[in-house]
Short mmCIF file of C-alpha atoms and ligand atoms in Angstrom, two decimals:
data_model
loop_
_atom_site.label_atom_id
_atom_site.label_comp_id
_atom_site.label_asym_id
_atom_site.label_seq_id
_atom_site.Cartn_x
_atom_site.Cartn_y
_atom_site.Cartn_z
CA MET X 168 20.67 22.38 -79.55
CA ARG X 169 18.56 19.22 -79.66
CA ALA X 170 16.55 18.33 -76.55
CA PRO X 171 18.09 15.43 -74.57
CA ARG X 172 16.32 12.12 -75.17
CA ILE X 173 15.15 10.17 -72.13
CA LEU X 174 14.27 6.48 -72.42
CA VAL X 175 11.04 5.96 -70.47
CA THR X 176 10.35 2.25 -69.94
CA GLY X 177 6.66 1.64 -69.27
CA GLY X 178 6.02 5.13 -70.62
CA ALA X 179 2.59 4.31 -72.10
CA GLY X 180 1.18 3.43 -68.66
CA PHE X 181 -0.56 5.57 -66.06
CA ILE X 182 2.43 7.19 -64.37
CA GLY X 183 4.67 6.85 -67.44
CA SER X 184 2.39 8.82 -69.78
CA HIS X 185 2.06 11.65 -67.26
CA THR X 186 5.83 11.57 -66.78
CA CYS X 187 6.22 12.00 -70.55
CA VAL X 188 4.12 15.19 -70.29
CA ALA X 189 6.32 16.52 -67.48
CA LEU X 190 9.55 15.60 -69.31
CA ILE X 191 8.43 17.37 -72.50
CA ALA X 192 7.37 20.43 -70.50
CA ALA X 193 10.88 20.48 -68.99
CA GLY X 194 12.56 20.36 -72.41
CA TYR X 195 13.30 16.63 -72.78
CA LEU X 196 12.22 14.22 -75.54
CA PRO X 197 10.87 10.92 -74.19
CA VAL X 198 11.47 7.67 -76.09
CA VAL X 199 9.03 5.07 -74.74
CA LEU X 200 9.79 1.34 -74.49
CA ASP X 201 6.66 -0.59 -73.59
CA THR X 202 5.08 -3.98 -74.34
CA LEU X 203 1.63 -2.40 -73.86
CA VAL X 204 0.71 -5.38 -71.68
CA ASN X 205 -1.10 -3.03 -69.29
CA SER X 206 -1.48 0.13 -71.33
CA ASP X 207 -2.67 1.65 -74.58
CA ALA X 208 -0.50 3.26 -77.25
CA ARG X 209 -3.15 5.97 -77.64
CA SER X 210 -2.04 7.41 -74.28
CA LEU X 211 0.94 8.80 -76.20
CA GLN X 212 -1.37 10.50 -78.72
CA ARG X 213 -2.98 12.19 -75.72
CA VAL X 214 0.49 13.27 -74.59
CA ALA X 215 0.82 14.86 -78.04
CA CYS X 216 -2.57 16.60 -77.66
CA ILE X 217 -1.34 18.17 -74.41
CA THR X 218 2.25 19.00 -75.34
CA GLY X 219 2.42 19.10 -79.14
CA VAL X 220 5.07 16.35 -79.05
CA GLU X 221 4.29 12.68 -79.61
CA PRO X 222 6.94 10.50 -77.97
CA VAL X 223 8.51 7.75 -80.04
CA LEU X 224 7.02 4.39 -79.06
CA VAL X 225 9.25 1.36 -79.28
CA CYS X 226 7.12 -1.71 -78.74
CA GLY X 227 9.47 -4.02 -76.88
CA ASP X 228 10.24 -5.79 -73.63
CA VAL X 229 12.59 -4.46 -70.98
CA ARG X 230 13.91 -8.02 -70.47
CA ASP X 231 15.00 -8.21 -74.11
CA ALA X 232 18.73 -7.37 -74.18
CA VAL X 233 18.92 -7.21 -77.97
CA ALA X 234 15.95 -4.85 -78.15
CA LEU X 235 17.53 -2.64 -75.49
CA ASP X 236 20.84 -2.51 -77.36
CA ARG X 237 18.98 -1.47 -80.51
CA VAL X 238 17.16 1.31 -78.67
CA PHE X 239 20.39 2.70 -77.24
CA ALA X 240 22.05 2.42 -80.67
CA ALA X 241 19.14 4.09 -82.49
CA TYR X 242 18.48 6.96 -80.10
CA ASN X 243 21.04 9.12 -78.43
CA VAL X 244 19.64 8.52 -74.94
CA ALA X 245 20.96 10.72 -72.12
CA ALA X 246 19.22 8.99 -69.20
CA VAL X 247 16.54 6.42 -68.33
CA VAL X 248 13.33 6.62 -66.31
CA HIS X 249 12.41 3.01 -65.54
CA LEU X 250 8.71 2.46 -64.83
CA ALA X 251 8.08 -0.79 -66.74
CA GLY X 252 6.85 -3.47 -64.42
CA LEU X 253 3.98 -5.47 -63.01
CA LYS X 254 2.20 -3.90 -60.04
CA ALA X 255 -0.79 -5.91 -58.80
CA VAL X 256 -0.11 -7.12 -55.26
CA GLY X 257 -2.61 -10.02 -55.35
CA GLU X 258 -1.31 -11.24 -58.71
CA SER X 259 2.24 -11.17 -57.33
CA VAL X 260 1.20 -13.57 -54.57
CA ALA X 261 -0.42 -15.93 -57.09
CA ASP X 262 2.35 -15.70 -59.71
CA PRO X 263 5.55 -14.54 -57.98
CA VAL X 264 7.92 -15.82 -60.67
CA SER X 265 6.47 -13.48 -63.30
CA TYR X 266 6.96 -10.58 -60.90
CA TYR X 267 10.60 -11.46 -60.20
CA ASP X 268 11.13 -11.98 -63.92
CA VAL X 269 9.67 -8.68 -65.15
CA ASN X 270 10.53 -6.42 -62.23
CA LEU X 271 13.88 -7.82 -61.13
CA ALA X 272 15.30 -9.55 -64.23
CA GLY X 273 13.92 -6.69 -66.36
CA THR X 274 15.89 -4.15 -64.31
CA LEU X 275 19.06 -6.28 -64.50
CA ALA X 276 18.75 -6.47 -68.30
CA LEU X 277 18.18 -2.72 -68.42
CA VAL X 278 21.18 -1.67 -66.31
CA GLN X 279 23.44 -4.08 -68.22
CA ALA X 280 22.32 -2.53 -71.51
CA MET X 281 22.74 0.96 -70.06
CA ASP X 282 26.27 0.10 -69.02
CA ARG X 283 27.09 -1.24 -72.51
CA ALA X 284 25.73 2.00 -73.98
CA GLY X 285 27.57 4.20 -71.47
CA VAL X 286 24.27 5.66 -70.14
CA ARG X 287 24.49 5.73 -66.35
CA ARG X 288 21.73 8.08 -65.20
CA LEU X 289 18.64 6.30 -63.91
CA VAL X 290 15.39 7.13 -62.11
CA PHE X 291 13.61 4.01 -60.84
CA SER X 292 9.90 3.61 -59.91
CA SER X 293 9.90 2.14 -56.47
CA SER X 294 7.05 2.03 -54.00
CA ALA X 295 6.07 2.68 -50.40
CA THR X 296 5.29 -1.01 -50.38
CA VAL X 297 9.00 -1.65 -49.61
CA TYR X 298 8.26 -0.50 -46.03
CA GLY X 299 5.66 -3.18 -45.35
CA ASP X 300 2.72 -2.59 -43.05
CA SER X 301 4.11 -2.08 -39.56
CA GLN X 302 6.23 1.10 -39.71
CA PRO X 303 5.01 4.07 -37.68
CA SER X 304 3.93 7.04 -39.82
CA PRO X 305 5.17 9.35 -41.11
CA ILE X 306 7.58 6.89 -42.75
CA ALA X 307 11.04 8.24 -43.54
CA GLU X 308 13.43 6.77 -46.10
CA SER X 309 15.59 5.41 -43.28
CA ALA X 310 12.88 2.90 -42.28
CA PRO X 311 13.99 -0.69 -42.90
CA TYR X 312 12.82 -2.89 -45.77
CA ALA X 313 9.88 -4.97 -44.58
CA ALA X 314 7.83 -5.74 -47.67
CA VAL X 315 5.07 -8.26 -47.03
CA ASN X 316 4.34 -9.51 -50.55
CA PRO X 317 6.33 -10.59 -53.63
CA TYR X 318 5.59 -7.32 -55.48
CA GLY X 319 7.08 -5.30 -52.64
CA ARG X 320 10.06 -7.62 -52.39
CA THR X 321 10.83 -7.16 -56.11
CA LYS X 322 11.01 -3.39 -55.51
CA ALA X 323 13.22 -3.79 -52.43
CA MET X 324 15.51 -6.20 -54.30
CA VAL X 325 15.86 -3.84 -57.25
CA GLU X 326 16.74 -0.99 -54.89
CA SER X 327 19.42 -3.20 -53.28
CA VAL X 328 20.87 -4.13 -56.68
CA LEU X 329 20.99 -0.48 -57.68
CA ALA X 330 22.60 0.52 -54.36
CA ASP X 331 25.31 -2.13 -54.85
CA LEU X 332 25.84 -0.93 -58.42
CA ALA X 333 26.21 2.71 -57.31
CA ARG X 334 28.67 1.65 -54.60
CA ALA X 335 30.72 -0.40 -57.05
CA ASP X 336 30.89 2.14 -59.87
CA ALA X 337 31.01 5.87 -59.12
CA ARG X 338 29.96 6.75 -62.67
CA TRP X 339 26.32 5.90 -61.87
CA GLY X 340 23.77 8.47 -60.70
CA ILE X 341 20.54 6.80 -59.54
CA ALA X 342 17.33 7.95 -57.84
CA CYS X 343 14.78 5.45 -56.50
CA LEU X 344 11.41 7.13 -56.04
CA ARG X 345 9.13 5.48 -53.52
CA TYR X 346 5.64 6.50 -54.57
CA PHE X 347 2.88 6.42 -52.00
CA ASN X 348 -0.59 6.41 -53.65
CA PRO X 349 -0.53 8.23 -57.01
CA ILE X 350 -4.03 9.22 -58.17
CA GLY X 351 -5.64 11.94 -60.27
CA ALA X 352 -5.15 12.78 -63.91
CA HIS X 353 -3.73 15.51 -66.11
CA GLU X 354 -5.69 18.73 -65.52
CA SER X 355 -6.68 18.91 -69.23
CA GLY X 356 -8.94 15.85 -68.87
CA LEU X 357 -7.08 14.31 -71.83
CA LEU X 358 -4.93 11.82 -69.94
CA GLY X 359 -5.67 9.61 -66.97
CA GLU X 360 -5.78 6.11 -65.55
CA ARG X 361 -7.68 3.43 -67.45
CA PRO X 362 -7.24 0.07 -65.73
CA HIS X 363 -7.95 -3.10 -67.72
CA GLY X 364 -11.02 -4.72 -66.11
CA PRO X 365 -12.52 -3.86 -62.72
CA PRO X 366 -10.22 -1.47 -60.84
CA ASN X 367 -8.35 -2.80 -57.81
CA ASN X 368 -7.54 0.67 -56.57
CA LEU X 369 -9.76 3.12 -54.77
CA MET X 370 -9.75 6.19 -57.02
CA PRO X 371 -10.59 4.60 -60.40
CA TYR X 372 -13.28 2.55 -58.64
CA ILE X 373 -14.89 5.67 -57.13
CA ALA X 374 -14.72 7.42 -60.51
CA GLN X 375 -16.50 4.53 -62.22
CA VAL X 376 -19.22 4.50 -59.53
CA ALA X 377 -19.69 8.26 -60.01
CA ALA X 378 -20.05 7.70 -63.76
CA GLY X 379 -22.68 5.00 -63.24
CA GLN X 380 -20.42 2.25 -64.59
CA ARG X 381 -20.31 0.39 -61.26
CA GLU X 382 -23.08 0.04 -58.74
CA CYS X 383 -21.33 0.87 -55.49
CA LEU X 384 -17.97 1.13 -53.81
CA VAL X 385 -17.17 -1.58 -51.31
CA VAL X 386 -15.19 -0.02 -48.45
CA HIS X 387 -12.68 -2.64 -47.35
CA GLY X 388 -13.15 -2.42 -43.60
CA ALA X 389 -14.47 0.34 -41.32
CA ASP X 390 -13.17 -1.05 -38.03
CA TYR X 391 -9.56 0.13 -38.18
CA ASP X 392 -8.14 2.35 -35.47
CA THR X 393 -8.25 5.45 -37.72
CA VAL X 394 -10.17 8.73 -37.83
CA ASP X 395 -13.37 7.07 -39.11
CA GLY X 396 -12.45 3.38 -39.07
CA THR X 397 -11.47 3.19 -42.77
CA GLY X 398 -7.96 2.78 -44.20
CA VAL X 399 -5.70 5.84 -44.42
CA ARG X 400 -3.21 6.46 -47.26
CA ASP X 401 -1.01 9.25 -48.58
CA TYR X 402 -2.64 10.10 -51.91
CA VAL X 403 -0.41 12.13 -54.22
CA HIS X 404 -1.36 13.75 -57.53
CA VAL X 405 0.06 11.88 -60.53
CA MET X 406 1.31 15.15 -62.08
CA ASP X 407 3.21 15.92 -58.87
CA VAL X 408 4.69 12.42 -59.13
CA ALA X 409 5.50 13.02 -62.81
CA GLU X 410 7.26 16.29 -61.99
CA GLY X 411 9.17 14.49 -59.24
CA HIS X 412 10.83 12.41 -61.97
CA VAL X 413 12.13 15.53 -63.68
CA SER X 414 13.60 16.88 -60.44
CA ALA X 415 15.11 13.48 -59.58
CA LEU X 416 16.56 13.12 -63.08
CA ARG X 417 18.33 16.47 -62.76
CA HIS X 418 19.64 15.41 -59.35
CA ALA X 419 20.92 12.06 -60.69
CA ALA X 420 22.61 13.84 -63.60
CA ARG X 421 24.51 16.13 -61.21
CA ARG X 422 25.31 13.75 -58.37
CA PRO X 423 26.84 10.28 -58.70
CA GLY X 424 25.66 7.72 -56.16
CA ILE X 425 22.17 6.60 -55.19
CA LEU X 426 19.28 8.37 -53.50
CA MET X 427 16.05 6.90 -52.11
CA ALA X 428 13.20 9.41 -51.90
CA ASN X 429 9.56 9.20 -50.86
CA LEU X 430 7.03 10.83 -53.19
CA GLY X 431 4.04 11.63 -51.01
CA THR X 432 2.29 14.64 -49.53
CA GLY X 433 3.06 13.86 -45.89
CA ARG X 434 -0.67 13.73 -45.13
CA GLY X 435 -3.04 10.79 -44.84
CA ALA X 436 -6.67 10.64 -45.99
CA SER X 437 -9.21 7.96 -45.10
CA VAL X 438 -11.36 6.13 -47.65
CA LEU X 439 -14.42 8.09 -46.49
CA GLU X 440 -12.52 11.39 -46.75
CA VAL X 441 -11.60 10.54 -50.35
CA VAL X 442 -15.23 9.67 -51.08
CA SER X 443 -16.40 13.02 -49.65
CA ALA X 444 -13.80 14.94 -51.65
CA PHE X 445 -14.87 13.13 -54.81
CA GLU X 446 -18.53 13.90 -54.15
CA ARG X 447 -17.67 17.61 -53.80
CA ALA X 448 -15.59 17.56 -56.98
CA SER X 449 -18.11 15.67 -59.12
CA GLY X 450 -21.42 16.79 -57.64
CA ARG X 451 -22.39 13.08 -57.67
CA ARG X 452 -23.25 10.86 -54.75
CA ILE X 453 -21.01 7.81 -54.40
CA ALA X 454 -23.03 4.77 -53.35
CA LEU X 455 -21.06 2.62 -50.96
CA ARG X 456 -21.32 -0.27 -48.59
CA ILE X 457 -18.97 -1.38 -45.85
CA GLY X 458 -17.35 -4.74 -46.55
CA PRO X 459 -14.79 -6.84 -44.70
CA ARG X 460 -11.13 -5.87 -44.46
CA ARG X 461 -9.08 -6.69 -47.58
CA PRO X 462 -6.41 -9.29 -46.73
CA GLY X 463 -2.95 -7.75 -46.59
CA ASP X 464 -4.16 -4.13 -46.19
CA ALA X 465 -2.36 -1.94 -43.66
CA PRO X 466 -4.63 0.27 -41.51
CA ALA X 467 -2.82 3.56 -42.11
CA TYR X 468 0.43 4.99 -43.43
CA TRP X 469 1.75 8.20 -44.92
CA ALA X 470 5.09 9.61 -45.96
CA ASP X 471 7.67 11.72 -44.31
CA ALA X 472 7.95 13.85 -47.45
CA ARG X 473 10.87 16.05 -46.38
CA GLY X 474 13.64 13.98 -48.01
CA ALA X 475 12.73 14.78 -51.61
CA TRP X 476 12.47 18.48 -50.76
CA GLN X 477 15.87 18.51 -49.11
CA ALA X 478 17.57 16.40 -51.79
CA PHE X 479 16.15 17.82 -55.01
CA GLY X 480 13.62 20.51 -54.20
CA TRP X 481 10.45 18.56 -54.92
CA ARG X 482 7.26 18.67 -52.94
CA ALA X 483 3.65 17.89 -53.79
CA ARG X 484 1.71 21.02 -54.79
CA ARG X 485 -1.77 19.66 -55.54
CA ASP X 486 -4.30 18.75 -52.83
CA LEU X 487 -6.91 16.01 -52.54
CA ASP X 488 -9.66 18.25 -53.96
CA GLN X 489 -7.60 18.78 -57.11
CA MET X 490 -6.79 15.07 -57.36
CA CYS X 491 -10.53 14.32 -57.31
CA ALA X 492 -11.48 17.16 -59.66
CA ASP X 493 -8.89 16.04 -62.23
CA SER X 494 -9.87 12.35 -61.93
CA TRP X 495 -13.50 13.28 -62.47
CA ARG X 496 -12.71 15.51 -65.46
CA TRP X 497 -10.85 12.61 -67.09
CA GLN X 498 -13.55 10.05 -66.23
CA ALA X 499 -16.45 12.27 -67.35
CA ALA X 500 -14.81 13.21 -70.67
CA ASN X 501 -13.55 9.68 -71.42
CA PRO X 502 -16.04 7.14 -70.05
CA HIS X 503 -14.48 4.51 -72.31
CA GLY X 504 -10.91 5.61 -71.70
CA PHE X 505 -8.76 5.87 -74.80
CA ASP X 506 -11.59 4.50 -76.99
CA ASP X 507 -13.19 7.94 -76.70
CA PRO X 508 -11.94 10.40 -79.32
CA ALA X 509 -9.82 13.27 -77.99
CA PRO X 510 -11.96 16.44 -77.95
CA ALA X 511 -11.59 18.61 -81.07
CA HIS X 512 -10.09 21.58 -79.18
CA ALA X 513 -7.21 19.35 -78.14
CA SER X 514 -5.72 19.26 -81.61
CA GLY X 515 -4.93 22.99 -81.62
CA LEU X 516 -1.24 22.52 -80.87
CA PRO X 517 1.15 21.84 -83.71
CA ARG X 518 2.30 18.23 -83.42
CA PHE X 519 5.89 17.18 -83.59
CA GLN X 520 6.99 13.59 -83.76
CA ASP X 521 10.55 12.84 -82.77
CA ASN X 522 10.66 9.91 -85.18
CA THR X 523 8.32 7.24 -86.44
CA SER X 524 6.97 4.83 -83.84
CA THR X 525 8.65 1.53 -84.29
CA SER X 526 9.15 -1.98 -83.02
CA ILE X 527 12.66 -2.93 -82.01
CA ASN X 528 12.50 -6.55 -81.07
CA SER X 529 14.90 -9.42 -81.10
CA LYS X 530 12.09 -11.96 -81.35
CA PRO X 531 10.56 -12.43 -84.81
CA GLY X 532 6.78 -12.28 -84.91
CA HIS X 533 6.43 -10.13 -81.79
CA SER X 534 3.42 -7.85 -82.09
CA HIS X 535 3.88 -4.21 -83.08
CA ALA X 536 2.21 -1.16 -81.60
P1 NAD Y 1 1.06 0.75 -65.44
O1 NAD Y 1 0.74 -0.70 -65.48
O2 NAD Y 1 0.05 1.71 -65.95
O3 NAD Y 1 2.46 1.04 -66.16
C1 NAD Y 1 3.47 0.05 -66.29
C2 NAD Y 1 3.84 -0.02 -67.77
O4 NAD Y 1 4.86 -1.00 -67.94
C3 NAD Y 1 2.67 -0.44 -68.65
O5 NAD Y 1 2.56 0.47 -69.73
C4 NAD Y 1 3.05 -1.83 -69.12
O6 NAD Y 1 2.51 -2.12 -70.40
C5 NAD Y 1 4.56 -1.74 -69.11
N1 NAD Y 1 5.25 -3.04 -68.99
C6 NAD Y 1 4.94 -4.06 -68.17
N2 NAD Y 1 5.83 -5.07 -68.34
C7 NAD Y 1 6.72 -4.64 -69.26
C8 NAD Y 1 7.89 -5.21 -69.85
N3 NAD Y 1 8.30 -6.46 -69.53
N4 NAD Y 1 8.60 -4.49 -70.75
C9 NAD Y 1 8.18 -3.24 -71.11
N5 NAD Y 1 7.06 -2.67 -70.62
C10 NAD Y 1 6.35 -3.36 -69.70
O7 NAD Y 1 1.42 1.11 -63.92
P2 NAD Y 1 1.75 2.50 -63.25
O8 NAD Y 1 0.76 2.71 -62.16
O9 NAD Y 1 1.95 3.54 -64.27
O10 NAD Y 1 3.13 2.11 -62.54
C11 NAD Y 1 4.38 2.43 -63.11
C12 NAD Y 1 5.48 1.96 -62.17
O11 NAD Y 1 5.28 2.59 -60.90
C13 NAD Y 1 5.48 0.46 -61.91
O12 NAD Y 1 6.81 0.02 -61.87
C14 NAD Y 1 4.83 0.33 -60.55
O13 NAD Y 1 5.28 -0.81 -59.86
C15 NAD Y 1 5.27 1.61 -59.86
N6 NAD Y 1 4.37 2.04 -58.78
C16 NAD Y 1 3.05 2.31 -59.04
C17 NAD Y 1 2.20 2.69 -57.99
C18 NAD Y 1 0.74 2.99 -58.24
O14 NAD Y 1 -0.02 3.07 -57.26
N7 NAD Y 1 0.30 3.16 -59.48
C19 NAD Y 1 2.70 2.82 -56.69
C20 NAD Y 1 4.05 2.55 -56.46
C21 NAD Y 1 4.87 2.16 -57.52
N1 UFG Y 2 -10.13 0.49 -50.89
C1 UFG Y 2 -11.47 0.29 -50.65
N2 UFG Y 2 -12.24 -0.17 -51.69
C2 UFG Y 2 -11.74 -0.42 -52.93
C3 UFG Y 2 -10.36 -0.20 -53.16
C4 UFG Y 2 -9.59 0.24 -52.11
O1 UFG Y 2 -11.97 0.50 -49.55
O2 UFG Y 2 -12.50 -0.83 -53.82
C5 UFG Y 2 -9.28 1.01 -49.79
C6 UFG Y 2 -8.16 0.06 -49.38
O3 UFG Y 2 -8.62 -0.87 -48.43
C7 UFG Y 2 -7.13 1.06 -48.83
C8 UFG Y 2 -7.33 2.32 -49.69
O4 UFG Y 2 -8.64 2.19 -50.25
O5 UFG Y 2 -7.45 1.39 -47.50
C9 UFG Y 2 -6.32 2.42 -50.83
O6 UFG Y 2 -6.32 1.21 -51.57
P1 UFG Y 2 -5.65 1.11 -53.03
O7 UFG Y 2 -5.95 -0.27 -53.53
O8 UFG Y 2 -6.08 2.25 -53.87
O9 UFG Y 2 -4.09 1.31 -52.74
P2 UFG Y 2 -3.11 0.51 -51.78
O10 UFG Y 2 -2.70 1.45 -50.69
O11 UFG Y 2 -3.65 -0.80 -51.39
O12 UFG Y 2 -1.85 0.22 -52.73
C10 UFG Y 2 -1.31 1.18 -53.67
C11 UFG Y 2 -0.83 0.43 -54.91
C12 UFG Y 2 0.33 -0.48 -54.55
C13 UFG Y 2 1.42 0.36 -53.91
C14 UFG Y 2 0.89 1.10 -52.71
C15 UFG Y 2 1.97 2.03 -52.21
O13 UFG Y 2 -1.90 -0.34 -55.46
O14 UFG Y 2 0.84 -1.04 -55.74
O15 UFG Y 2 -0.26 1.89 -53.07
O16 UFG Y 2 1.54 2.78 -51.14
F1 UFG Y 2 2.42 -0.44 -53.51
#
């Protein structure tokens, strides 16, 4: 029997490409829809190096109803994992309309197309940012929405739309996964995070300092009321997050309705604890200086991670040392990201391509992958 096809929007990105690896390992065939606005098509070649299967890439926009209809008509899709979106908090403050357009209108276009196609199984990439910055930790899923920036509000609004949809139509099975801080890379060193430009986030910044590509890490504040004064977050390995999608997908396929689940470890780590773990993993010293607090940063939060375990049997298995070791392996082997050739030993697996990569677009002249 043919493996079920899963449409993965945003599947060429950081979490999406790792999710493709996990889906293939679990016996699914990902079909990726991505504009590549914040990613690189070569991430999917790295997925093929790891798994032996190169996902189909459809270069198209999740807001494009005609493109979506063509994808559902061309591929016999069983379910959707929806990761496509914009995710930079600062940018969302400066340009909120683009965030509501891509994240909210994009999801509306997607669920309408899914409904037309009769595909009603959905896993959505949400974020701990829906909780805002004043909930006591550990934060459970029952905490109220209190997002403090447009990015977070787009995620909360999408969750509300999906909850209304699930209430109105019992044929839908939906899981909203609220990621805390996904970091790390695939353990092979073949796939990882490659931000465009200077990284905003802690882990890729540390990795680039370790590699000598940036002079020093600026710690955004060391006067918080935390273990060492620096910000505390719940860092979770990206492969644990990826595997969480597989578990959630199976849950959504079995159970109609909607589920909100945190994906975190249930433990917080400070900026300086992450730096120390990275120094141990890499054997390199991370130069740093203490700077002012970053506007909008919360001092400390971490997940109550029990909900995902109770609902669909997922919990994080990899610790901070492994997150750092895997990030460093990726960074050291690929200092220029996907511009670096995949190591020769990676091509040992036979490669299978589900179909030719293609562009399904309603707008003439749109660029192809
Ligand atoms: P990413 O930028 O690497 O991946 C997003 C992907 O979506 C990219 O490949 C991008 O090209 C694509 N995309 C953007 N707009 C699109 C559009 N209109 N149509 C089709 N594709 C489009 O980011 P990521 O870290 O992999 O995040 C994936 C999802 O997880 C996002 O929805 C993000 O909001 C959410 N999330 C991420 C984090 C995190 O810390 N990385 C935390 C919580 C939630
Ligand atoms: N930090 C530094 N220096 C840096 C970068 C970050 O000290 O150069 C600190 C921050 O102040 C914070 C911690 O490292 O204390 C983590 O910061 P990140 O930027 O890596 O992550 P955030 O917690 O700010 O936000 C991330 C994603 C959001 C998502 C949120 C969910 O970027 O999109 O996790 O928990 F919503």
